[in-house]
Amino acid sequence: MNWKFWNKKKTNTKAKKKTKSREWLDAIVFAVIAATLIRTFFIEAYTIPTPSMERSLLVGDFLFVSKLNYGPRTPMTPVAFPFAHHTMPLINTKAYWDGIKLPYYRLPGFSDVKKGDVVVFNYPMDADSPLYRPVDKRENFIKRCQGVGGDTLSVVNAQVFINGKAAENPPEAQIDYSVQTTGVNLNPDVLQDLHVSMYEGATYPTMTKDAYLTLKGYSNIKSITPNIKKQGDADWVYPTNPNHPAVAPNLLFAKQHDFKWNVDNYGPIIIPKKGWTVKLDTVTYPIYARCISVYENNKVQIVGNDILINGKKADSYTFKMNYYWMMGDNRHDSDDSRFWGFVPEDHIVGKALFVWMSIDDDASFFSKIRWSRLFKIIH
C-alpha cells in the first residue's frame, strides 16, 4: 500500500506560530484569570485608610486577608471589571453590571468568625440610597468582631460585655481622655513616643491604656480621665440614629421605647442567630427591622400598631442568617455597629492575617516605611 499521500500531507502540515502580540494577550488573560481566582478564593491585599483600628492597625498598613479561614464566598455579582471593586478608577463609573445576581453561597472554611477576630466585611449601609450596591460590591470595612449570633452584648463605661462577662480588650485599643496640666505643656516628643494622637477636629487626645498610665505619673499632669459618656445620656446610635436614613422607619416604634444608649453605654442587645425566633414588639422591632427587611429581603410594613411581613401580620420572626457585631479598636473614632447595627454573614469577606507593608505618609522620605510593622501578625 502506498502511504506517500499521507506522509506528504503530514510533512506539509505546519503549526502556525503565534505572533508576539498574541503571546502577550494570552499571557495577560491567563494572569488576570489566575489573579482573580486567587483574590476570590484564597487571599487578597487591602490597605487601612482610616484610624478606626488604631493602634492595632495604622493608616497606611497594607494587609493580606484570608478568604480560606471563613470559607471563600462565591461571586454574587459575577459580571465585573477585573481588580476594580465597585468603581472604575479615573472615570468614576460602576465597575460591575448588576443585571445578573447570584445567590449567596460560601465554601467550607477552617473556622467560623470568632470573637476577637479582625474581620474584613462589606459595609451594610451601602445597600441604601444613593448607592444601592450589591452585597459583594459594597465598600470594604475592617473591624474587630465583638459578638457573634446568639450573644447578648452590652457596653458599660466603654467596656464591652458579652453574656454578662467583660470581653478581653485589645492591647492596643484606644479611647479619648480629658487632660489637665499644671500649666506646663506636655513635651511633644513624649506624646509622639507614646503614640498619643490628636485627630483633626478632635478636642481630646486619644491614647492606649499603657500611654494613659505612663502620662498619669508625670509631675505636670494635674488630672487625666477617660472621656466617657454617662449612662442615660442618649446619643445618635443604632437603632435610632437619624444620620442614617435607613433607620427612619424604625423611629415610629422606637419613640415608644426610650433607647437611652450612647457609644460608651450601649445595650444590652441580642445578636441574631440563624434559626433564632424573636418576638416583635415596640422594643425589638426597631432593633431587628433592618435585618428582616434589608438583609433578609422581606417586605415589612407598619399598619397602625401591627407589623406586616410580606403582607401577613407577624408578632415574631425567625432569622435566616447569622449576624455579627463589629467595633473598631479606636473606640471614640470608629464608624461601627454602634451606629448602624449588625453585619450579616453574607457580608463577611475574610480574616486579616498580617501586615506586609506599612507606609507613614506624614514621615520624611527616608522614614516613610515603618520597618517594625513589616510582616506583623494581626491579633
CSV table of N, CA and C in Angstrom, one decimal, residues 20 31 51 64 96 137 145 148 151 157 164 189 229 257-258 287 290 300 302-303 334 359 373:
chain,number,residue,atom,x,y,z
A,20,LYS,N,3.9,37.8,18.5
A,20,LYS,CA,4.3,38.4,19.8
A,20,LYS,C,3.1,39.0,20.5
A,31,ALA,N,-2.9,35.7,33.3
A,31,ALA,CA,-2.6,36.4,34.6
A,31,ALA,C,-3.8,37.0,35.3
A,51,PRO,N,-8.3,55.8,60.8
A,51,PRO,CA,-7.7,55.4,62.1
A,51,PRO,C,-8.7,54.6,63.0
A,64,PHE,N,-2.7,41.4,54.2
A,64,PHE,CA,-3.2,40.2,53.5
A,64,PHE,C,-4.4,39.7,54.3
A,96,TYR,N,-19.1,47.2,37.7
A,96,TYR,CA,-19.8,46.0,37.6
A,96,TYR,C,-21.2,46.2,36.9
A,137,LYS,N,-20.3,44.1,46.3
A,137,LYS,CA,-19.7,45.4,45.8
A,137,LYS,C,-19.8,46.5,46.8
A,145,CYS,N,-14.4,41.7,65.6
A,145,CYS,CA,-15.7,41.1,66.0
A,145,CYS,C,-15.8,41.1,67.5
A,148,VAL,N,-21.0,37.4,68.3
A,148,VAL,CA,-21.5,36.6,67.3
A,148,VAL,C,-22.9,36.2,67.5
A,151,ASP,N,-25.1,35.9,71.0
A,151,ASP,CA,-24.6,36.6,72.1
A,151,ASP,C,-25.4,37.7,72.6
A,157,ASN,N,-19.6,51.8,80.3
A,157,ASN,CA,-18.4,52.7,80.6
A,157,ASN,C,-17.3,52.3,79.6
A,164,GLY,N,-22.8,38.9,79.9
A,164,GLY,CA,-22.6,39.3,81.2
A,164,GLY,C,-21.2,39.4,81.7
A,189,ASP,N,7.6,65.5,72.0
A,189,ASP,CA,8.3,64.3,71.8
A,189,ASP,C,7.8,63.1,72.7
A,229,LYS,N,-18.9,58.9,78.1
A,229,LYS,CA,-20.3,59.5,78.2
A,229,LYS,C,-21.0,58.7,79.3
A,257,HIS,N,-40.3,53.4,72.8
A,257,HIS,CA,-39.4,52.8,73.8
A,257,HIS,C,-38.2,53.8,73.8
A,258,ASP,N,-37.8,54.2,75.0
A,258,ASP,CA,-36.8,55.2,75.2
A,258,ASP,C,-35.4,54.6,75.2
A,287,ILE,N,-34.9,47.3,66.6
A,287,ILE,CA,-33.5,46.7,66.6
A,287,ILE,C,-33.3,45.8,65.4
A,290,ARG,N,-34.2,46.2,60.3
A,290,ARG,CA,-33.3,46.3,59.2
A,290,ARG,C,-32.9,44.9,58.7
A,300,VAL,N,-41.6,44.7,54.8
A,300,VAL,CA,-42.1,45.0,56.1
A,300,VAL,C,-42.9,46.3,56.1
A,302,ILE,N,-45.7,48.8,58.6
A,302,ILE,CA,-46.3,49.2,59.8
A,302,ILE,C,-47.7,49.7,59.5
A,303,VAL,N,-48.7,49.0,60.0
A,303,VAL,CA,-50.1,49.4,59.8
A,303,VAL,C,-50.8,49.6,61.2
A,334,SER,N,-14.6,55.6,65.5
A,334,SER,CA,-14.9,54.4,64.7
A,334,SER,C,-16.3,54.4,64.3
A,359,ILE,N,3.3,52.2,55.4
A,359,ILE,CA,3.9,53.5,55.0
A,359,ILE,C,3.2,54.6,55.8
A,373,ARG,N,6.8,47.1,61.5
A,373,ARG,CA,5.5,46.6,61.2
A,373,ARG,C,5.4,45.6,60.1
